[in-house]
Amino acid sequence: MRGPGFENMATVLVNPAVLSDFELDLMSHDFRVWTVHTTSTFPDAPQAAMQIRRALIDWSNGRWKVAANWTVVWITFGDSWLDGDNPIPWPAHAALWKKLAEYSENVRYNLGLGGMPRLGVPRESR
């Protein structure tokens, strides 16, 4: 559910070697990729990214140790996926999980969405 000032997002660890291509690919499907260490959400975004990465790797009980130095990103849904303030539709969830599965060697994530304060996206004038 998208509350006032919040939006749904997936938290994903991405191999830096594929990050640029990954971001461009997801953008072409109207997903937005935010590197957590560069967001303005936290007073110390690099520290927050490190803590999120560590928490995800700890949660995996060692299965994700390959991702110890990978980039933490948030993925949000572009306008084409949204239906006003209604919850993100299931086809949007499915499209995101399908796209992430294509990068299975270079991403680590848990199925499910979290919420975060809206990040500013430049909008085109209509």
CSV table of C-alpha atoms in Angstrom, one decimal:
chain,number,residue,atom,x,y,z
A,1,MET,CA,0.0,0.0,0.0
A,2,ARG,CA,1.3,3.4,-0.9
A,3,GLY,CA,0.6,5.7,2.0
A,4,PRO,CA,1.1,9.5,1.9
A,5,GLY,CA,4.7,10.3,1.4
A,6,PHE,CA,5.7,6.6,1.0
A,7,GLU,CA,6.2,4.2,-1.9
A,8,ASN,CA,6.7,0.5,-2.3
A,9,MET,CA,10.2,-0.8,-3.0
A,10,ALA,CA,12.3,-3.9,-3.2
A,11,THR,CA,15.7,-4.0,-1.5
A,12,VAL,CA,18.2,-5.7,-3.7
A,13,LEU,CA,22.0,-6.4,-3.5
A,14,VAL,CA,23.5,-6.0,-7.0
A,15,ASN,CA,26.9,-7.0,-8.2
A,16,PRO,CA,28.6,-3.7,-9.1
A,17,ALA,CA,30.0,-5.3,-12.3
A,18,VAL,CA,26.5,-5.4,-13.8
A,19,LEU,CA,24.9,-2.4,-12.0
A,20,SER,CA,24.9,0.0,-15.0
A,21,ASP,CA,23.4,-2.5,-17.4
A,22,PHE,CA,21.0,-3.7,-14.7
A,23,GLU,CA,19.8,-0.2,-14.1
A,24,LEU,CA,19.3,0.6,-17.7
A,25,ASP,CA,17.4,-2.7,-18.3
A,26,LEU,CA,15.1,-2.1,-15.3
A,27,MET,CA,14.5,1.5,-16.4
A,28,SER,CA,13.4,0.3,-19.8
A,29,HIS,CA,10.6,-1.6,-18.0
A,30,ASP,CA,9.6,1.5,-15.9
A,31,PHE,CA,11.3,0.4,-12.7
A,32,ARG,CA,13.5,2.9,-10.9
A,33,VAL,CA,16.8,1.9,-9.3
A,34,TRP,CA,18.1,3.9,-6.4
A,35,THR,CA,21.5,3.2,-5.0
A,36,VAL,CA,20.9,3.5,-1.3
A,37,HIS,CA,24.4,5.0,-0.5
A,38,THR,CA,23.5,8.1,-2.6
A,39,THR,CA,20.0,8.8,-1.5
A,40,SER,CA,19.0,11.7,0.6
A,41,THR,CA,16.8,9.6,2.8
A,42,PHE,CA,19.4,9.1,5.5
A,43,PRO,CA,21.8,11.6,7.2
A,44,ASP,CA,24.6,9.1,6.5
A,45,ALA,CA,23.4,7.2,3.4
A,46,PRO,CA,26.7,5.2,2.9
A,47,GLN,CA,26.5,4.0,6.6
A,48,ALA,CA,22.9,3.0,6.1
A,49,ALA,CA,23.7,1.1,2.9
A,50,MET,CA,26.4,-0.8,4.8
A,51,GLN,CA,24.0,-1.7,7.6
A,52,ILE,CA,21.3,-2.8,5.2
A,53,ARG,CA,23.8,-5.0,3.3
A,54,ARG,CA,25.1,-6.5,6.5
A,55,ALA,CA,21.6,-7.2,7.8
A,56,LEU,CA,20.7,-9.0,4.5
A,57,ILE,CA,23.8,-11.1,4.5
A,58,ASP,CA,23.4,-12.0,8.1
A,59,TRP,CA,19.8,-12.9,7.4
A,60,SER,CA,21.0,-15.3,4.6
A,61,ASN,CA,23.1,-17.3,7.1
A,62,GLY,CA,26.1,-17.2,4.8
A,63,ARG,CA,24.3,-18.1,1.5
A,64,TRP,CA,24.8,-14.5,0.2
A,65,LYS,CA,28.4,-14.1,1.3
A,66,VAL,CA,29.4,-13.4,-2.3
A,67,ALA,CA,27.4,-10.2,-2.0
A,68,ALA,CA,29.5,-8.8,0.9
A,69,ASN,CA,30.7,-5.8,-1.3
A,70,TRP,CA,27.7,-5.5,-3.6
A,71,THR,CA,25.7,-2.4,-4.0
A,72,VAL,CA,22.4,-2.0,-2.1
A,73,VAL,CA,19.6,-0.6,-4.3
A,74,TRP,CA,16.0,0.1,-3.9
A,75,ILE,CA,13.7,-0.6,-6.8
A,76,THR,CA,10.5,1.4,-7.1
A,77,PHE,CA,7.7,1.3,-9.7
A,78,GLY,CA,7.4,3.9,-12.4
A,79,ASP,CA,4.2,5.6,-13.3
A,80,SER,CA,3.0,3.0,-15.8
A,81,TRP,CA,2.7,0.5,-13.0
A,82,LEU,CA,0.7,2.7,-10.6
A,83,ASP,CA,-3.1,3.0,-10.2
A,84,GLY,CA,-3.5,6.2,-8.2
A,85,ASP,CA,-3.1,5.5,-4.5
A,86,ASN,CA,-4.2,1.9,-4.8
A,87,PRO,CA,-1.8,-0.9,-3.9
A,88,ILE,CA,0.8,-1.9,-6.5
A,89,PRO,CA,-1.0,-4.4,-8.8
A,90,TRP,CA,0.1,-8.0,-8.8
A,91,PRO,CA,1.3,-7.9,-12.4
A,92,ALA,CA,3.8,-5.2,-11.4
A,93,HIS,CA,5.1,-7.5,-8.6
A,94,ALA,CA,5.4,-10.4,-11.0
A,95,ALA,CA,7.2,-8.3,-13.7
A,96,LEU,CA,9.7,-7.2,-11.1
A,97,TRP,CA,10.4,-10.7,-9.8
A,98,LYS,CA,10.7,-12.0,-13.3
A,99,LYS,CA,13.2,-9.3,-14.3
A,100,LEU,CA,15.3,-9.9,-11.1
A,101,ALA,CA,15.3,-13.6,-11.9
A,102,GLU,CA,17.0,-12.8,-15.2
A,103,TYR,CA,19.9,-11.5,-13.1
A,104,SER,CA,20.0,-14.4,-10.6
A,105,GLU,CA,23.8,-14.7,-10.6
A,106,ASN,CA,24.3,-11.0,-9.9
A,107,VAL,CA,21.5,-10.1,-7.5
A,108,ARG,CA,20.3,-11.2,-4.1
A,109,TYR,CA,16.9,-10.3,-2.7
A,110,ASN,CA,13.9,-11.5,-0.7
A,111,LEU,CA,10.5,-11.7,-2.3
A,112,GLY,CA,8.3,-8.9,-0.9
A,113,LEU,CA,8.2,-5.2,-0.9
A,114,GLY,CA,9.0,-2.7,1.8
A,115,GLY,CA,8.1,1.0,2.1
A,116,MET,CA,10.3,4.1,2.0
A,117,PRO,CA,9.7,7.8,1.9
A,118,ARG,CA,9.1,9.0,-1.6
A,119,LEU,CA,12.3,9.9,-3.5
A,120,GLY,CA,12.1,12.9,-5.8
A,121,VAL,CA,11.8,12.0,-9.5
A,122,PRO,CA,11.9,14.7,-12.1
A,123,ARG,CA,8.5,14.7,-13.8
A,124,GLU,CA,7.7,15.7,-17.4
A,125,SER,CA,5.3,18.6,-17.8
A,126,ARG,CA,2.0,17.5,-19.4
